[in-house]
Coordinates of C-alpha atoms and ligand atoms in Angstrom, one line a residue:
X1 CA -7.3 47.5 -10.6
X2 CA -4.9 46.9 -13.5
X3 CA -6.3 45.0 -16.5
X4 CA -4.6 41.9 -17.9
X5 CA -3.0 44.0 -20.6
X6 CA -1.3 46.3 -18.0
X7 CA 0.1 43.2 -16.3
X8 CA 1.3 41.4 -19.3
X9 CA 3.0 44.5 -20.7
X10 CA 5.1 44.9 -17.6
X11 CA 8.6 43.5 -17.6
X12 CA 8.7 39.9 -16.4
X13 CA 8.8 39.8 -12.6
X14 CA 11.3 37.5 -10.8
X15 CA 8.5 35.7 -9.2
X16 CA 9.2 32.9 -6.7
X17 CA 5.6 31.6 -7.2
X18 CA 5.9 31.1 -10.9
X19 CA 6.8 27.8 -12.5
X20 CA 10.5 27.6 -12.0
X21 CA 11.2 23.9 -12.1
X22 CA 10.5 23.5 -8.4
X23 CA 7.5 22.5 -6.4
X24 CA 5.7 25.6 -5.1
X25 CA 6.4 26.2 -1.4
X26 CA 3.4 25.4 0.8
X27 CA 3.0 29.0 1.8
X28 CA 3.2 30.2 -1.7
X29 CA 1.8 33.7 -2.0
X30 CA 2.1 34.5 1.7
X31 CA 4.0 37.7 0.8
X32 CA 2.3 40.2 -1.5
X33 CA 4.1 41.0 -4.7
X34 CA 3.4 44.5 -6.0
X35 CA 1.6 44.6 -9.4
X36 CA 0.8 40.9 -9.5
X37 CA -2.8 39.8 -9.5
X38 CA -3.4 36.7 -7.3
X39 CA -5.5 33.7 -7.9
X40 CA -6.6 31.2 -5.4
X41 CA -7.9 27.8 -6.6
X42 CA -9.8 25.1 -4.8
X43 CA -10.3 21.6 -6.3
X44 CA -13.0 19.1 -5.7
X45 CA -13.7 15.6 -7.1
X46 CA -11.3 13.3 -9.0
X47 CA -7.6 13.4 -9.5
X48 CA -8.2 14.8 -13.0
X49 CA -9.6 18.0 -11.5
X50 CA -6.5 18.4 -9.3
X51 CA -4.4 17.9 -12.3
X52 CA -6.4 20.3 -14.3
X53 CA -6.0 22.9 -11.6
X54 CA -2.3 22.7 -12.2
X55 CA -2.9 23.4 -15.9
X56 CA -5.1 26.4 -14.9
X57 CA -2.3 27.6 -12.6
X58 CA 0.2 27.4 -15.5
X59 CA -2.1 29.3 -17.9
X60 CA -2.8 32.0 -15.4
X61 CA 0.9 32.3 -14.4
X62 CA 1.8 32.7 -18.1
X63 CA -0.8 35.5 -18.2
X64 CA 0.9 37.3 -15.3
X65 CA -1.1 36.1 -12.4
X66 CA 0.5 34.7 -9.2
X67 CA -0.9 31.9 -7.1
X68 CA -1.8 32.4 -3.5
X69 CA -2.9 29.9 -0.8
X70 CA -4.6 32.7 1.1
X71 CA -8.0 33.4 -0.3
X72 CA -8.3 36.7 1.7
X73 CA -5.7 38.3 -0.6
X74 CA -6.9 36.8 -3.9
X75 CA -8.2 38.9 -6.8
X76 CA -9.6 35.8 -8.4
X77 CA -11.1 32.8 -6.6
X78 CA -11.5 29.6 -8.7
X79 CA -13.4 26.5 -7.7
X80 CA -12.7 23.4 -9.8
X81 CA -15.9 21.4 -9.4
X82 CA -17.3 17.9 -9.6
X83 CA -20.8 16.8 -10.7
X84 CA -20.5 13.0 -10.2
X85 CA -23.0 12.8 -7.4
X86 CA -25.6 15.4 -6.2
X87 CA -23.7 15.6 -2.9
X88 CA -20.5 16.8 -4.7
X89 CA -22.4 19.6 -6.3
X90 CA -24.0 20.6 -3.0
X91 CA -20.6 20.7 -1.3
X92 CA -19.5 23.3 -4.0
X93 CA -22.6 25.4 -3.6
X94 CA -22.1 25.5 0.2
X95 CA -18.5 26.5 -0.4
X96 CA -19.5 29.3 -2.7
X97 CA -21.6 30.9 0.0
X98 CA -18.5 31.0 2.2
X99 CA -16.9 33.4 -0.4
X100 CA -19.7 35.9 -0.1
X101 CA -18.1 38.0 2.7
X102 CA -14.7 38.0 0.8
X103 CA -16.5 39.6 -2.2
X104 CA -18.1 42.2 0.1
X105 CA -14.7 43.1 1.6
X106 CA -12.8 43.1 -1.7
X107 CA -14.9 44.7 -4.4
X108 CA -13.5 43.8 -7.8
X109 CA -12.6 40.3 -6.7
X110 CA -13.9 37.7 -9.2
X111 CA -15.2 34.2 -8.6
X112 CA -15.0 31.5 -11.3
X113 CA -16.6 28.1 -11.4
X114 CA -14.5 25.6 -13.4
X115 CA -14.9 21.9 -14.2
X116 CA -17.8 19.6 -14.4
X117 CA -20.5 21.7 -12.7
X118 CA -19.6 24.6 -15.1
X119 CA -20.0 22.3 -18.0
X120 CA -23.2 20.7 -16.8
X121 CA -25.1 23.8 -15.7
X122 CA -23.5 26.4 -18.1
X123 CA -25.0 29.9 -17.8
X124 CA -27.8 28.6 -15.5
X125 CA -25.1 28.6 -12.8
X126 CA -24.8 32.4 -13.1
X127 CA -28.6 32.7 -12.4
X128 CA -28.5 30.2 -9.6
X129 CA -25.3 31.5 -7.9
X130 CA -25.4 35.3 -8.1
X131 CA -21.9 35.8 -6.8
X132 CA -20.3 33.8 -9.7
X133 CA -18.6 35.9 -12.4
X134 CA -17.3 33.2 -14.7
X135 CA -18.3 29.7 -15.7
X136 CA -15.5 27.8 -17.5
X137 CA -15.8 24.2 -18.8
X138 CA -12.9 21.7 -18.7
X139 CA -11.8 22.3 -22.3
X140 CA -11.9 26.1 -22.1
X141 CA -9.1 26.9 -19.7
X142 CA -6.9 28.4 -22.3
X143 CA -9.4 31.3 -22.6
X144 CA -9.3 32.0 -18.9
X145 CA -7.2 35.2 -19.2
X146 CA -9.7 36.7 -21.7
X147 CA -12.7 35.6 -19.6
X148 CA -11.1 37.2 -16.5
X149 CA -10.8 40.4 -18.5
X150 CA -14.4 40.3 -19.6
X151 CA -15.6 39.6 -16.1
X152 CA -13.4 42.3 -14.8
X153 CA -15.3 44.7 -17.1
X154 CA -18.5 43.7 -15.4
X155 CA -19.7 41.3 -18.1
X156 CA -20.3 37.8 -16.7
X157 CA -18.2 35.4 -18.8
X158 CA -19.1 31.9 -19.9
X159 CA -17.1 29.4 -22.0
X160 CA -18.2 25.8 -21.9
X161 CA -17.3 24.7 -25.4
X162 CA -16.2 21.1 -25.4
X163 CA -13.4 20.2 -27.8
X164 CA -12.6 17.1 -29.9
X165 CA -8.9 17.7 -29.6
X166 CA -8.0 19.8 -26.6
X167 CA -5.4 17.9 -24.5
X168 CA -3.4 20.8 -23.1
X169 CA -0.4 18.9 -24.5
X170 CA 2.0 21.8 -24.6
X171 CA 1.3 23.2 -21.1
X172 CA 3.7 22.5 -18.3
X173 CA 1.5 22.2 -15.2
X174 CA 2.5 24.3 -12.2
X175 CA 2.7 21.6 -9.4
X176 CA 0.5 23.5 -6.9
X177 CA -0.6 20.3 -5.2
X178 CA 2.8 18.7 -5.1
X179 CA 4.8 16.9 -2.4
X180 CA 7.8 17.0 -4.8
X181 CA 7.8 13.1 -5.1
X182 CA 4.6 12.1 -6.8
X183 CA 2.8 13.8 -9.7
X184 CA -0.2 13.4 -12.0
X185 CA 0.3 13.5 -15.8
X186 CA -2.8 13.6 -17.8
X187 CA -2.7 11.4 -20.9
X188 CA -6.2 11.4 -22.3
X189 CA -9.5 13.3 -21.6
X190 CA -13.1 12.5 -22.0
X191 CA -15.1 9.2 -22.0
X192 CA -17.0 7.4 -24.8
X193 CA -18.4 4.7 -22.6
X194 CA -21.8 6.1 -21.7
X195 CA -22.3 4.1 -18.4
X196 CA -26.0 4.7 -17.7
X197 CA -25.4 6.4 -14.3
X198 CA -22.5 8.6 -15.2
X199 CA -22.5 12.3 -16.1
X200 CA -18.8 12.4 -17.1
X201 CA -19.4 11.8 -20.9
X202 CA -21.5 15.0 -20.8
X203 CA -19.2 17.1 -18.8
X204 CA -15.9 15.9 -20.2
X205 CA -16.8 15.2 -23.8
X206 CA -15.4 12.7 -26.2
X207 CA -12.2 10.7 -25.7
X208 CA -9.0 12.1 -27.0
X209 CA -5.4 11.1 -26.3
X210 CA -2.4 13.3 -25.9
X211 CA 0.6 12.7 -28.1
X212 CA 3.0 10.2 -26.5
X213 CA 6.1 12.3 -27.0
X214 CA 4.8 15.2 -24.9
X215 CA 3.7 12.7 -22.2
X216 CA 7.2 11.1 -22.1
X217 CA 8.9 14.5 -22.1
X218 CA 6.7 15.6 -19.1
X219 CA 7.5 12.4 -17.2
X220 CA 11.2 12.8 -17.9
X221 CA 11.2 16.4 -16.8
X222 CA 9.5 15.4 -13.6
X223 CA 12.1 12.7 -13.0
X224 CA 14.9 15.2 -13.6
X225 CA 13.4 17.4 -11.0
X226 CA 13.4 14.7 -8.4
X227 CA 9.9 13.2 -8.8
X228 CA 9.9 9.5 -8.4
X229 CA 6.4 8.5 -9.2
X230 CA 3.9 9.6 -12.0
X231 CA 0.3 8.6 -12.2
X232 CA -0.9 8.6 -15.8
X233 CA -4.4 10.1 -15.6
X234 CA -7.5 10.0 -17.7
X235 CA -11.2 9.2 -17.3
X236 CA -10.4 6.0 -19.2
X237 CA -6.7 5.6 -19.4
X238 CA -6.6 2.2 -20.9
X239 CA -8.5 3.3 -24.0
X240 CA -5.5 5.6 -24.7
X241 CA -4.7 5.5 -28.4
X242 CA -2.7 8.0 -30.4
X243 CA -1.4 8.0 -33.9
X244 CA 2.0 9.6 -34.0
X245 CA 2.1 12.3 -36.7
X246 CA 5.6 11.7 -37.9
X247 CA 5.7 7.9 -38.1
X248 CA 2.0 7.1 -38.4
X249 CA 2.5 4.5 -35.7
X250 CA -0.4 3.8 -33.4
X251 CA 0.6 4.1 -29.7
X252 CA -1.7 2.0 -27.4
X253 CA -1.8 2.3 -23.6
X254 CA 0.5 -0.8 -23.4
X255 CA 3.0 1.0 -25.6
X256 CA 2.7 4.2 -23.5
X257 CA 3.3 2.3 -20.3
X258 CA 6.4 0.7 -21.7
X259 CA 7.7 4.1 -23.0
X260 CA 7.2 5.8 -19.6
X261 CA 8.7 2.9 -17.7
X262 CA 11.8 3.1 -19.9
X263 CA 12.6 6.6 -18.8
X264 CA 14.4 5.4 -15.7
X265 CA 14.0 2.3 -13.5
X266 CA 13.8 4.7 -10.5
X267 CA 10.6 6.3 -11.8
X268 CA 7.5 4.5 -10.7
X269 CA 4.5 4.5 -13.1
X270 CA 0.9 4.3 -11.9
X271 CA -2.3 4.9 -13.8
X272 CA -5.9 5.7 -13.1
X273 CA -8.7 5.1 -14.0
X274 CA -9.3 2.0 -16.1
X275 CA -12.5 0.4 -17.5
X276 CA -12.2 -3.4 -17.0
X277 CA -13.1 -4.0 -20.7
X278 CA -9.9 -2.2 -21.8
X279 CA -7.4 -3.9 -19.5
X280 CA -6.0 -6.3 -22.2
X281 CA -3.5 -9.1 -21.8
X282 CA -1.1 -6.7 -23.6
X283 CA -1.4 -4.2 -20.8
X284 CA -1.0 -6.9 -18.1
X285 CA 2.1 -8.4 -19.7
X286 CA 3.6 -4.9 -20.1
X287 CA 3.0 -4.3 -16.4
X288 CA 4.5 -7.7 -15.5
X289 CA 7.7 -7.1 -17.5
X290 CA 8.5 -3.7 -15.9
X291 CA 9.2 -3.7 -12.2
X292 CA 8.7 0.0 -12.0
X293 CA 5.1 -0.2 -13.3
X294 CA 3.2 -0.5 -10.1
X295 CA 1.4 -3.7 -9.2
X296 CA -1.9 -2.0 -8.7
X297 CA -5.1 -1.9 -10.8
X298 CA -8.2 0.1 -10.0
X299 CA -10.8 -2.1 -11.7
X300 CA -14.3 -0.5 -11.0
X301 CA -16.9 -3.2 -10.7
X302 CA -20.0 -0.9 -10.1
X303 CA -22.3 -3.8 -9.6
X304 CA -22.1 -7.6 -9.3
X305 CA -25.3 -8.7 -11.0
X306 CA -25.2 -9.2 -14.7
X307 CA -28.7 -7.9 -15.0
X308 CA -27.8 -4.6 -13.3
X309 CA -24.5 -4.4 -15.2
X310 CA -26.4 -4.6 -18.4
X311 CA -28.8 -1.8 -17.3
X312 CA -25.7 0.2 -16.4
X313 CA -24.3 -0.4 -19.9
X314 CA -21.0 -1.6 -18.5
X315 CA -20.5 -4.1 -21.4
X316 CA -19.4 -7.0 -19.2
X317 CA -21.1 -9.8 -17.2
X318 CA -20.2 -10.8 -13.6
X319 CA -18.4 -13.9 -15.0
X320 CA -16.4 -11.9 -17.5
X321 CA -15.3 -9.5 -14.7
X322 CA -14.3 -12.4 -12.4
X323 CA -12.3 -13.9 -15.2
X324 CA -10.5 -10.6 -15.6
X325 CA -9.6 -10.6 -11.9
X326 CA -8.3 -14.1 -12.2
X327 CA -6.3 -13.2 -15.3
X328 CA -4.7 -10.2 -13.5
X329 CA -3.7 -12.5 -10.6
X330 CA -2.4 -15.2 -12.9
X331 CA -0.1 -12.8 -14.7
X332 CA 0.8 -10.8 -11.6
X333 CA 0.1 -12.8 -8.4
X334 CA 1.2 -9.8 -6.2
X335 CA -1.1 -7.2 -8.0
X336 CA -3.3 -5.0 -5.7
X337 CA -6.8 -4.6 -7.0
X338 CA -9.3 -1.9 -5.9
X339 CA -12.8 -1.1 -7.0
X340 CA -15.7 1.4 -7.3
X341 CA -19.1 0.1 -6.2
X342 CA -22.5 1.7 -6.4
X343 CA -25.3 0.6 -4.0
X344 CA -28.9 0.9 -5.1
X345 CA -28.9 1.5 -8.8
X346 CA -32.3 1.5 -10.5
X347 CA -34.3 -1.7 -10.1
X348 CA -31.6 -3.3 -7.9
X349 CA -33.2 -6.2 -5.9
X350 CA -31.9 -7.9 -2.8
X351 CA -30.4 -10.8 -4.9
X352 CA -28.6 -8.3 -7.1
X353 CA -27.1 -6.7 -4.0
X354 CA -26.0 -10.2 -2.8
X355 CA -24.3 -10.7 -6.2
X356 CA -22.3 -7.5 -5.6
X357 CA -21.2 -8.8 -2.2
X358 CA -20.3 -12.1 -3.7
X359 CA -18.1 -10.6 -6.5
X360 CA -16.4 -8.5 -3.8
X361 CA -15.6 -11.6 -1.8
X362 CA -14.3 -13.4 -4.8
X363 CA -12.2 -10.5 -6.0
X364 CA -10.8 -9.9 -2.5
X365 CA -10.3 -6.1 -3.1
X366 CA -7.6 -4.4 -1.2
X367 CA -9.6 -1.2 -1.2
X368 CA -12.9 0.2 -2.6
X369 CA -14.6 3.5 -3.2
X370 CA -18.3 2.9 -2.4
X371 CA -21.3 5.1 -3.2
X372 CA -25.1 5.2 -3.0
X373 CA -26.6 5.7 -6.4
X374 CA -27.4 9.3 -7.1
X375 CA -29.5 10.1 -10.2
X376 CA -27.8 12.7 -12.5
X377 CA -29.9 14.7 -14.8
X378 CA -29.5 13.9 -18.5
X379 CA -27.9 10.5 -18.1
X380 CA -29.2 7.4 -19.7
X381 CA -30.5 6.1 -16.4
X382 CA -32.3 9.3 -15.5
X383 CA -34.0 9.2 -18.9
X384 CA -34.8 5.5 -19.0
X385 CA -35.2 4.1 -15.5
X386 CA -36.9 5.1 -12.2
X387 CA -34.6 5.8 -9.3
X388 CA -36.7 3.3 -7.4
X389 CA -34.6 1.9 -4.6
X390 CA -35.7 3.7 -1.4
X391 CA -33.0 5.8 0.3
X392 CA -33.0 3.7 3.5
X393 CA -32.5 0.5 1.5
X394 CA -29.6 2.1 -0.5
X395 CA -28.1 3.2 2.8
X396 CA -28.4 -0.3 4.4
X397 CA -26.9 -1.9 1.3
X398 CA -24.0 0.6 1.2
X399 CA -23.3 -0.1 4.9
X400 CA -23.1 -3.9 4.1
X401 CA -20.8 -3.2 1.2
X402 CA -18.6 -1.0 3.4
X403 CA -18.5 -3.5 6.3
X404 CA -17.5 -6.3 3.9
X405 CA -14.8 -4.1 2.3
X406 CA -13.4 -3.2 5.8
X407 CA -13.1 -6.9 6.5
X408 CA -11.4 -7.6 3.1
X409 CA -9.0 -4.7 3.5
X410 CA -8.0 -6.0 7.0
X411 CA -7.5 -9.5 5.6
X412 CA -5.4 -8.2 2.7
X413 CA -3.3 -6.1 5.1
X414 CA -2.9 -9.0 7.6
X415 CA -1.5 -11.2 4.7
X416 CA 1.2 -8.6 4.2
X417 CA 2.5 -8.9 7.8
X418 CA 6.0 -10.4 7.7
X419 CA 6.6 -9.4 4.1
X420 CA 9.1 -6.9 2.9
X421 CA 8.1 -4.2 0.4
X422 CA 10.0 -1.4 -1.4
X423 CA 8.5 1.8 -0.2
X424 CA 8.8 5.2 -1.9
X425 CA 9.0 7.8 0.9
X426 CA 6.5 10.6 0.4
X427 CA 6.8 12.6 3.6
X428 CA 6.1 12.6 7.3
X429 CA 3.5 10.2 8.6
X430 CA 0.2 12.1 9.4
X431 CA 0.4 11.0 13.1
X432 CA 4.1 11.5 13.9
X433 CA 7.0 13.5 12.6
X434 CA 9.3 10.7 13.8
X435 CA 7.9 8.3 11.2
X436 CA 8.0 8.3 7.4
X437 CA 5.0 7.6 5.3
X438 CA 5.2 6.0 1.8
X439 CA 3.5 3.5 -0.5
X440 CA 4.4 0.2 -1.8
X441 CA 3.9 -0.9 -5.4
X442 CA 0.4 -2.1 -4.5
X443 CA -0.5 1.4 -3.4
X444 CA -0.7 0.6 0.3
X445 CA 0.4 3.2 2.8
X446 CA 3.3 2.0 4.9
X447 CA 4.6 3.9 8.0
X448 CA 8.0 3.2 9.6
X449 CA 10.3 5.0 12.1
X450 CA 12.8 7.5 10.5
X451 CA 15.4 6.3 13.0
X452 CA 15.6 3.0 11.2
X453 CA 17.4 4.5 8.2
X454 CA 18.9 7.9 9.1
X455 CA 19.7 10.0 6.1
X456 CA 16.7 9.0 4.1
X457 CA 14.4 11.7 2.7
X458 CA 11.2 12.0 0.7
X459 CA 11.9 10.7 -2.8
X460 CA 14.1 7.9 -1.5
X461 CA 13.2 4.2 -1.6
X462 CA 13.4 2.0 1.5
X463 CA 12.8 -1.7 2.0
X464 CA 10.3 -2.1 4.8
X465 CA 9.2 -5.3 6.6
X466 CA 5.6 -5.1 7.7
X467 CA 5.2 -5.9 11.4
X468 CA 1.6 -4.9 12.2
X469 CA -1.4 -3.3 10.4
X470 CA -4.8 -1.7 10.7
X471 CA -7.4 -2.0 8.1
X472 CA -6.1 1.2 6.5
X473 CA -2.3 1.2 7.1
X474 CA 0.7 -1.1 7.3
X475 CA 3.3 -0.4 9.9
X476 CA 6.9 -1.7 9.6
X477 CA 10.6 -1.5 10.2
X478 CA 13.1 -0.6 7.5
X479 CA 15.7 -3.2 6.7
X480 CA 19.2 -2.0 5.7
X481 CA 20.0 -3.4 2.3
X482 CA 22.9 -5.9 2.4
X483 CA 25.8 -4.5 0.5
X484 CA 26.3 -6.1 -2.9
Ligands
5AD1 N1 -24.1 7.8 -8.5 C1 -23.3 7.2 -7.6 N2 -22.0 6.9 -8.0 C2 -21.6 7.3 -9.2 N3 -20.4 7.1 -9.8 C3 -20.5 7.7 -11.0 N4 -21.7 8.2 -11.2 C4 -22.4 7.9 -10.1 C5 -23.7 8.2 -9.7 N5 -24.6 8.7 -10.5 C6 -19.2 6.5 -9.2 C7 -18.8 5.3 -10.0 C8 -17.5 5.8 -10.7 C9 -17.0 6.7 -9.6 C10 -16.0 7.7 -10.1 O1 -18.1 7.4 -9.2 O2 -18.5 4.2 -9.2 O3 -16.6 4.7 -11.0
SF4_2 FE1 -18.3 7.4 -16.2 FE2 -18.3 4.9 -17.2 FE3 -16.8 6.9 -18.4 FE4 -16.1 5.9 -15.9 S1 -16.2 4.7 -17.8 S2 -16.2 8.1 -16.6 S3 -18.1 5.5 -15.0 S4 -19.1 6.8 -18.3

């Protein structure tokens, strides 16, 4: 097998799978290219991981590797992992065992674990999962080519150094997960919040923001290539803050939103994820004054009882949170709001759980991500509190939360019936090639017949009147815009 040096010293290959300004074809890597080593990458967990995998793809492509979607032909299998709950880690461990036969069939093939599990478990992962050759933390992807070389020489390679300034600012991500219409742009990394249940501050390190100019340039480039929606990504986007080197000006998240929205009115801007404490009036007013900043805020509640919120170190009370929801609706009456909710955190009593249901009802979430509490080693909660809510009670509370959310989602969707929304077409509906699927500004999925507006394509906008709905989807008919 050639080493990296052999590959990089070859003349550049005209490689259709390399970053060439286009989305990679879905069957990228189907045809073997002589002399090119192939990597296959699987991502688990949050959007940030999917975005990071595109950075990894770019780094490896620059080092002379080509992506493949067929793991059977890969020389390098990478798994970008999540540690947020124990189940997420178990999923990755199960997946790793599935690669065992590939390794037997392709001696020399390397397996690397990237992301949060790599950071959390470090070299212990090499002992626990014998088939793993490389363990690479989220701030160490630039060293991947050297690590591959080391591992190729039979030395297991580990780099889990966390950085105070790594933002991968200058890397153009290879859009391996792309539909050609919507893309993620990472704007900050890490989290300083130290919520008691959360492992992220340990696996992703301290907050650092990427310079605004490089973010705007990346968004503009995406727009020029036909993308019509960017999601600004970070563990904690609304604490974005960057001091521009040349001017000394402090760019806040509100400034950044306005700067990206100004690129083109046809480019939609979303963001994820926010901590409620950082959604300032400034951010809300900036959203309200730009129609292309989507009317949608993910506002994780976690728990509805002030006592539990305090134990969680969330820094707000239930009343403060509810006031924030009211403020959002006051400034943007049509804003969609979604949430993250944890059932059964340490010491949670029945009345705390009722408080959570109550805040959900008052907030009228359009959508929620709901979880049972899972103790994570090393977190504040694991060190300080007993995980004392029995599993069957956690499960029952989660079921009640899910049932309530299903009802709220249906009510929210029913209220949209009869209304007309601007939809950005993303592609075919999952169920039928005769229908387009897209999202409105509030992030709701809307499906409508292609025959309503012949000539439309993914990346186009359409005005759609909602005629019916389920709890998960709006269905509608497209209306032809009246000529001006
Ligand atoms: N157990 C359960 N859910 C968790 N989350 C984070 N840590 C845990 C944990 N230990 C949830 C939170 C967070 C989302 C990304 O995952 O709701 O907002
Ligand atoms: Fe975890 Fe809290 Fe940071 Fe979100 S804000 S990543 S829940 S510590």
